[in-house]
mmCIF file of C-alpha atoms and ligand atoms in Angstrom:
data_model
loop_
_atom_site.group_PDB
_atom_site.id
_atom_site.type_symbol
_atom_site.label_atom_id
_atom_site.label_comp_id
_atom_site.label_asym_id
_atom_site.label_seq_id
_atom_site.Cartn_x
_atom_site.Cartn_y
_atom_site.Cartn_z
ATOM 1 C CA MET A 1 10.416 11.801 8.319
ATOM 2 C CA ILE A 2 9.195 10.128 5.152
ATOM 3 C CA ILE A 3 8.887 6.353 5.404
ATOM 4 C CA ILE A 4 8.288 4.551 2.120
ATOM 5 C CA ALA A 5 7.323 0.880 2.330
ATOM 6 C CA ASN A 6 8.561 -0.868 -0.799
ATOM 7 C CA TRP A 7 6.547 -4.080 -0.892
ATOM 8 C CA LYS A 8 8.390 -5.246 -4.026
ATOM 9 C CA ALA A 9 6.813 -8.563 -5.112
ATOM 10 C CA TYR A 10 6.734 -9.851 -1.519
ATOM 11 C CA VAL A 11 2.991 -9.288 -1.173
ATOM 12 C CA GLU A 12 1.080 -11.509 -3.594
ATOM 13 C CA ASP A 13 -2.065 -12.079 -1.621
ATOM 14 C CA ARG A 14 -4.958 -9.623 -1.433
ATOM 15 C CA GLY A 15 -5.746 -10.391 2.205
ATOM 16 C CA ARG A 16 -2.168 -9.703 3.228
ATOM 17 C CA ALA A 17 -2.141 -6.418 1.290
ATOM 18 C CA GLU A 18 -5.341 -5.314 3.042
ATOM 19 C CA LYS A 19 -3.944 -6.239 6.461
ATOM 20 C CA LEU A 20 -0.776 -4.238 5.854
ATOM 21 C CA LEU A 21 -2.850 -1.237 4.773
ATOM 22 C CA ALA A 22 -5.017 -1.496 7.895
ATOM 23 C CA LEU A 23 -1.887 -1.550 10.066
ATOM 24 C CA SER A 24 -0.391 1.422 8.209
ATOM 25 C CA LYS A 25 -3.595 3.452 8.639
ATOM 26 C CA LYS A 26 -3.506 2.759 12.363
ATOM 27 C CA LEU A 27 0.161 3.730 12.607
ATOM 28 C CA ALA A 28 -0.410 6.899 10.562
ATOM 29 C CA ARG A 29 -3.035 8.123 13.030
ATOM 30 C CA THR A 30 -0.472 8.540 15.811
ATOM 31 C CA SER A 31 2.715 9.194 13.860
ATOM 32 C CA GLU A 32 3.981 12.514 12.593
ATOM 33 C CA ASN A 33 5.901 10.662 9.883
ATOM 34 C CA THR A 34 4.657 10.626 6.300
ATOM 35 C CA LEU A 35 3.795 7.003 5.526
ATOM 36 C CA VAL A 36 3.896 5.966 1.894
ATOM 37 C CA LEU A 37 3.045 2.465 0.676
ATOM 38 C CA ALA A 38 4.491 1.170 -2.589
ATOM 39 C CA PRO A 39 2.493 -1.953 -3.432
ATOM 40 C CA SER A 40 2.449 -3.681 -6.811
ATOM 41 C CA ALA A 41 0.275 -2.022 -9.478
ATOM 42 C CA PRO A 42 -2.853 -4.186 -8.971
ATOM 43 C CA PHE A 43 -2.763 -3.774 -5.190
ATOM 44 C CA LEU A 44 -2.153 -0.037 -5.494
ATOM 45 C CA GLY A 45 -5.334 0.169 -7.564
ATOM 46 C CA LEU A 46 -7.227 -1.796 -4.953
ATOM 47 C CA LEU A 47 -5.899 -0.088 -1.821
ATOM 48 C CA ALA A 48 -5.756 3.512 -3.019
ATOM 49 C CA HIS A 49 -9.386 3.390 -4.133
ATOM 50 C CA ASN A 50 -11.411 5.719 -1.903
ATOM 51 C CA ASN A 51 -8.417 6.146 0.412
ATOM 52 C CA LYS A 52 -9.235 8.871 2.909
ATOM 53 C CA SER A 53 -6.478 8.075 5.385
ATOM 54 C CA ARG A 54 -3.124 9.825 5.923
ATOM 55 C CA VAL A 55 -1.375 6.950 4.136
ATOM 56 C CA ALA A 56 -0.095 7.882 0.663
ATOM 57 C CA PHE A 57 0.786 5.599 -2.235
ATOM 58 C CA ALA A 58 3.772 5.204 -4.540
ATOM 59 C CA ALA A 59 4.223 3.279 -7.760
ATOM 60 C CA GLN A 60 7.184 0.887 -7.594
ATOM 61 C CA ASP A 61 8.149 1.957 -11.115
ATOM 62 C CA VAL A 62 6.494 3.645 -14.100
ATOM 63 C CA SER A 63 6.671 2.747 -17.747
ATOM 64 C CA VAL A 64 9.297 4.385 -19.915
ATOM 65 C CA THR A 65 6.498 4.967 -22.427
ATOM 66 C CA THR A 66 3.332 7.018 -22.312
ATOM 67 C CA GLY A 67 -0.076 5.698 -23.427
ATOM 68 C CA GLY A 68 -0.935 4.037 -26.726
ATOM 69 C CA ALA A 69 -0.362 0.679 -28.400
ATOM 70 C CA LYS A 70 2.098 -0.582 -25.752
ATOM 71 C CA THR A 71 0.923 -3.978 -24.487
ATOM 72 C CA GLY A 72 1.817 -4.699 -20.875
ATOM 73 C CA GLU A 73 2.919 -1.191 -19.881
ATOM 74 C CA THR A 74 1.748 0.612 -16.733
ATOM 75 C CA THR A 75 2.201 4.323 -17.317
ATOM 76 C CA ALA A 76 2.698 7.185 -14.887
ATOM 77 C CA GLN A 77 -0.721 8.512 -15.898
ATOM 78 C CA MET A 78 -2.392 5.228 -14.886
ATOM 79 C CA TYR A 79 -0.802 5.389 -11.438
ATOM 80 C CA ALA A 80 -1.778 9.024 -11.053
ATOM 81 C CA SER A 81 -5.380 8.275 -11.947
ATOM 82 C CA LEU A 82 -5.448 5.484 -9.339
ATOM 83 C CA GLY A 83 -4.397 7.884 -6.580
ATOM 84 C CA ALA A 84 -0.616 7.428 -6.346
ATOM 85 C CA ALA A 85 1.260 10.531 -5.222
ATOM 86 C CA TYR A 86 4.834 9.226 -5.590
ATOM 87 C CA ALA A 87 6.754 6.942 -7.958
ATOM 88 C CA LEU A 88 9.946 5.011 -7.225
ATOM 89 C CA ILE A 89 12.208 5.380 -10.224
ATOM 90 C CA GLY A 90 15.556 3.771 -10.980
ATOM 91 C CA HIS A 91 15.397 1.183 -8.208
ATOM 92 C CA SER A 92 18.447 -1.076 -8.514
ATOM 93 C CA GLU A 93 16.166 -4.078 -9.114
ATOM 94 C CA ARG A 94 14.741 -2.268 -12.192
ATOM 95 C CA ARG A 95 18.182 -1.107 -13.325
ATOM 96 C CA ALA A 96 19.333 -4.759 -13.075
ATOM 97 C CA LEU A 97 16.529 -5.671 -15.485
ATOM 98 C CA GLY A 98 17.776 -3.188 -18.074
ATOM 99 C CA ASP A 99 16.759 0.357 -17.103
ATOM 100 C CA THR A 100 19.412 2.690 -18.541
ATOM 101 C CA GLU A 101 20.200 6.220 -17.336
ATOM 102 C CA ALA A 102 18.142 7.477 -20.311
ATOM 103 C CA ASP A 103 15.181 5.307 -19.259
ATOM 104 C CA VAL A 104 15.428 6.576 -15.700
ATOM 105 C CA ALA A 105 15.514 10.205 -16.890
ATOM 106 C CA ALA A 106 12.468 9.605 -19.128
ATOM 107 C CA LYS A 107 10.560 7.969 -16.267
ATOM 108 C CA VAL A 108 11.311 10.888 -13.925
ATOM 109 C CA SER A 109 9.949 13.275 -16.563
ATOM 110 C CA HIS A 110 6.815 11.169 -17.124
ATOM 111 C CA ALA A 111 6.166 11.044 -13.381
ATOM 112 C CA LEU A 112 6.508 14.817 -13.023
ATOM 113 C CA ALA A 113 4.258 15.407 -16.033
ATOM 114 C CA CYS A 114 1.543 13.428 -14.204
ATOM 115 C CA SER A 115 2.111 15.235 -10.868
ATOM 116 C CA LEU A 116 3.718 12.211 -9.213
ATOM 117 C CA THR A 117 6.686 12.968 -6.946
ATOM 118 C CA PRO A 118 9.613 10.964 -8.327
ATOM 119 C CA VAL A 119 11.699 9.095 -5.743
ATOM 120 C CA LEU A 120 14.950 8.752 -7.655
ATOM 121 C CA CYS A 121 16.868 5.700 -6.388
ATOM 122 C CA VAL A 122 20.641 5.870 -6.668
ATOM 123 C CA GLY A 123 23.352 3.633 -5.235
ATOM 124 C CA GLU A 124 26.685 2.009 -5.836
ATOM 125 C CA GLN A 125 27.328 -1.692 -6.342
ATOM 126 C CA GLU A 126 30.303 -1.691 -4.006
ATOM 127 C CA ARG A 127 32.581 0.702 -2.142
ATOM 128 C CA ASP A 128 36.006 0.829 -3.722
ATOM 129 C CA ARG A 129 38.971 2.406 -1.929
ATOM 130 C CA GLU A 130 39.572 4.894 -4.731
ATOM 131 C CA GLY A 131 36.141 6.438 -4.157
ATOM 132 C CA ARG A 132 34.754 5.667 -7.623
ATOM 133 C CA TYR A 133 31.425 4.916 -5.968
ATOM 134 C CA LEU A 134 30.999 8.645 -5.484
ATOM 135 C CA SER A 135 31.074 9.197 -9.270
ATOM 136 C CA THR A 136 28.343 6.569 -9.680
ATOM 137 C CA ILE A 137 26.072 8.566 -7.382
ATOM 138 C CA ARG A 138 26.966 11.847 -9.098
ATOM 139 C CA GLU A 139 26.281 10.395 -12.567
ATOM 140 C CA GLU A 140 22.965 8.838 -11.573
ATOM 141 C CA ILE A 141 21.696 12.111 -10.119
ATOM 142 C CA THR A 142 23.038 14.439 -12.825
ATOM 143 C CA SER A 143 21.765 12.359 -15.739
ATOM 144 C CA ALA A 144 18.244 12.095 -14.267
ATOM 145 C CA PHE A 145 18.228 15.849 -13.517
ATOM 146 C CA ALA A 146 19.648 16.932 -16.888
ATOM 147 C CA PRO A 147 16.335 17.257 -18.799
ATOM 148 C CA LEU A 148 14.511 18.910 -15.890
ATOM 149 C CA THR A 149 13.829 22.579 -15.228
ATOM 150 C CA GLN A 150 14.931 24.077 -11.892
ATOM 151 C CA LYS A 151 11.340 23.960 -10.701
ATOM 152 C CA GLU A 152 11.016 20.281 -11.595
ATOM 153 C CA ARG A 153 14.335 19.406 -9.923
ATOM 154 C CA MET A 154 12.985 20.721 -6.636
ATOM 155 C CA LYS A 155 10.112 18.218 -6.767
ATOM 156 C CA VAL A 156 12.370 15.142 -6.793
ATOM 157 C CA ILE A 157 13.185 13.031 -3.721
ATOM 158 C CA ILE A 158 16.532 11.205 -3.684
ATOM 159 C CA ALA A 159 16.708 7.721 -2.167
ATOM 160 C CA TYR A 160 20.272 6.582 -1.585
ATOM 161 C CA GLU A 161 20.299 2.789 -1.639
ATOM 162 C CA PRO A 162 23.702 1.085 -1.797
ATOM 163 C CA LEU A 163 23.239 -2.239 -3.588
ATOM 164 C CA TRP A 164 25.496 -4.055 -1.148
ATOM 165 C CA ALA A 165 23.039 -3.388 1.693
ATOM 166 C CA ILE A 166 19.735 -4.138 -0.065
ATOM 167 C CA GLY A 167 17.928 -7.233 1.151
ATOM 168 C CA LYS A 168 20.399 -7.843 3.987
ATOM 169 C CA THR A 169 19.775 -7.722 7.732
ATOM 170 C CA ALA A 170 20.368 -4.673 9.943
ATOM 171 C CA ASP A 171 23.960 -5.650 10.730
ATOM 172 C CA SER A 172 24.762 -5.080 7.035
ATOM 173 C CA ALA A 173 23.130 -1.637 6.924
ATOM 174 C CA ILE A 174 25.412 1.304 6.356
ATOM 175 C CA ARG A 175 27.315 2.779 9.320
ATOM 176 C CA SER A 176 25.941 6.119 10.420
ATOM 177 C CA ASP A 177 29.219 7.992 9.778
ATOM 178 C CA ASP A 178 29.358 6.616 6.217
ATOM 179 C CA LEU A 179 25.734 7.609 5.662
ATOM 180 C CA SER A 180 26.357 11.112 7.039
ATOM 181 C CA GLU A 181 29.229 11.498 4.627
ATOM 182 C CA MET A 182 27.134 10.270 1.685
ATOM 183 C CA ALA A 183 24.216 12.550 2.591
ATOM 184 C CA LEU A 184 26.625 15.509 2.554
ATOM 185 C CA TYR A 185 28.039 14.406 -0.787
ATOM 186 C CA ILE A 186 24.538 14.099 -2.305
ATOM 187 C CA ARG A 187 23.715 17.593 -1.034
ATOM 188 C CA LYS A 188 26.904 18.891 -2.653
ATOM 189 C CA VAL A 189 25.912 17.334 -6.001
ATOM 190 C CA LEU A 190 22.403 18.788 -5.621
ATOM 191 C CA ALA A 191 23.853 22.222 -4.846
ATOM 192 C CA GLU A 192 25.569 22.159 -8.239
ATOM 193 C CA LEU A 193 22.243 21.408 -9.914
ATOM 194 C CA LEU A 194 20.029 23.726 -7.904
ATOM 195 C CA PRO A 195 20.971 27.309 -7.130
ATOM 196 C CA GLY A 196 20.789 29.027 -3.751
ATOM 197 C CA LYS A 197 19.231 27.234 -0.820
ATOM 198 C CA ASN A 198 17.012 25.041 -3.006
ATOM 199 C CA ALA A 199 19.305 22.012 -2.825
ATOM 200 C CA SER A 200 18.783 21.709 0.922
ATOM 201 C CA ARG A 201 15.022 21.413 0.370
ATOM 202 C CA VAL A 202 15.320 18.185 -1.656
ATOM 203 C CA PRO A 203 14.635 15.290 0.720
ATOM 204 C CA VAL A 204 17.334 12.609 0.877
ATOM 205 C CA LEU A 205 16.228 9.169 2.062
ATOM 206 C CA TYR A 206 18.215 6.039 2.852
ATOM 207 C CA GLY A 207 17.336 2.456 1.934
ATOM 208 C CA GLY A 208 19.063 -0.893 2.313
ATOM 209 C CA ALA A 209 18.676 -3.307 5.245
ATOM 210 C CA VAL A 210 16.613 -0.819 7.247
ATOM 211 C CA GLU A 211 15.086 -2.629 10.206
ATOM 212 C CA PRO A 212 13.862 -1.539 13.634
ATOM 213 C CA GLY A 213 16.988 -0.701 15.599
ATOM 214 C CA SER A 214 19.150 0.333 12.654
ATOM 215 C CA ALA A 215 16.547 2.900 11.586
ATOM 216 C CA ARG A 216 16.553 4.751 14.879
ATOM 217 C CA GLU A 217 20.325 4.876 15.037
ATOM 218 C CA LEU A 218 20.659 6.114 11.444
ATOM 219 C CA ALA A 219 17.900 8.701 11.891
ATOM 220 C CA GLY A 220 19.500 10.046 15.070
ATOM 221 C CA ALA A 221 23.039 10.249 13.779
ATOM 222 C CA THR A 222 22.579 11.585 10.247
ATOM 223 C CA SER A 223 20.807 14.383 8.373
ATOM 224 C CA ILE A 224 18.642 12.119 6.226
ATOM 225 C CA ASP A 225 14.937 12.859 5.811
ATOM 226 C CA GLY A 226 13.544 9.338 5.865
ATOM 227 C CA PHE A 227 13.798 5.740 4.760
ATOM 228 C CA LEU A 228 12.912 3.447 1.893
ATOM 229 C CA VAL A 229 12.166 0.138 3.576
ATOM 230 C CA GLY A 230 11.939 -3.203 1.791
ATOM 231 C CA HIS A 231 11.627 -6.522 3.631
ATOM 232 C CA ALA A 232 10.955 -4.975 7.060
ATOM 233 C CA SER A 233 7.929 -3.139 5.615
ATOM 234 C CA VAL A 234 6.040 -6.341 4.802
ATOM 235 C CA ASP A 235 6.452 -7.845 8.257
ATOM 236 C CA GLU A 236 3.719 -6.371 10.460
ATOM 237 C CA ARG A 237 5.735 -6.497 13.665
ATOM 238 C CA SER A 238 8.889 -5.009 12.152
ATOM 239 C CA PHE A 239 7.036 -2.275 10.317
ATOM 240 C CA ALA A 240 5.040 -1.238 13.378
ATOM 241 C CA ALA A 241 8.223 -1.189 15.516
ATOM 242 C CA LEU A 242 10.105 0.808 12.909
ATOM 243 C CA VAL A 243 7.390 3.467 12.493
ATOM 244 C CA LYS A 244 6.999 3.804 16.266
ATOM 245 C CA GLU A 245 10.766 4.138 16.762
ATOM 246 C CA LEU A 246 10.896 7.001 14.295
ATOM 247 C CA SER A 247 7.910 8.844 15.775
HETATM 248 P P1 PGA B 301 15.536 -3.844 1.962
HETATM 249 O O1 PGA B 301 15.158 -3.203 0.554
HETATM 250 O O2 PGA B 301 15.002 -2.954 3.030
HETATM 251 O O3 PGA B 301 14.913 -5.202 1.942
HETATM 252 O O4 PGA B 301 17.050 -3.892 2.002
HETATM 253 C C1 PGA B 301 15.206 -1.823 0.336
HETATM 254 C C2 PGA B 301 14.886 -1.517 -1.104
HETATM 255 O O5 PGA B 301 15.328 -2.263 -1.995
HETATM 256 O O6 PGA B 301 14.167 -0.533 -1.397
#
């Protein structure tokens, strides 16, 4: 399984960032899971420097622009040169701050151009009875995939993160039958965008209120390939329990 720890802006202290990395390195030694840390940009630069462990790094976002006279931007190329291997793109907290579908598509392309694996975050605001939430997921995936070649599409990871679950506790996480259904739906959308068996090779992750306990149940009962973990990834005890449960 792929476990991505999205530290968001929870970790603001260097000592705490270093402690979480030390814990992750220890966990990675005995876990067959792929552990990926997504710290803020400055901490990614610090922690990924000379990293020889099995822990990989992800940017939490990349700039919609490439290099040049763009004050305040952190580009995909900068993350790549610091040692990131992945980039979260289209997280709902970035979309809430103004990222459009066009921005998300541009960011995915920039990430791929710099050899970063894009983790495309998609998710509905709420579940309506008419099933319109399914079109939201379809649109978010198809518009980000539109400019990509078939080869590039196969390099993307999808992270399904329903907004109504993000930041909540495990009892608000999705039910496993609903997640199974959504994973199947995402695979159906991917099959329309990728010919043959290629769609089944695109990893589909789940995020939103993932905590120890809920993670094991969801992993056991669904076909998902891993988790994008927010608040539980910055609590040493929770993160260690979660990684061990999934090993
Ligand atoms: P959460 O966040 O685990 O705190 O719900 C997940 C995310 O936003 O990536």
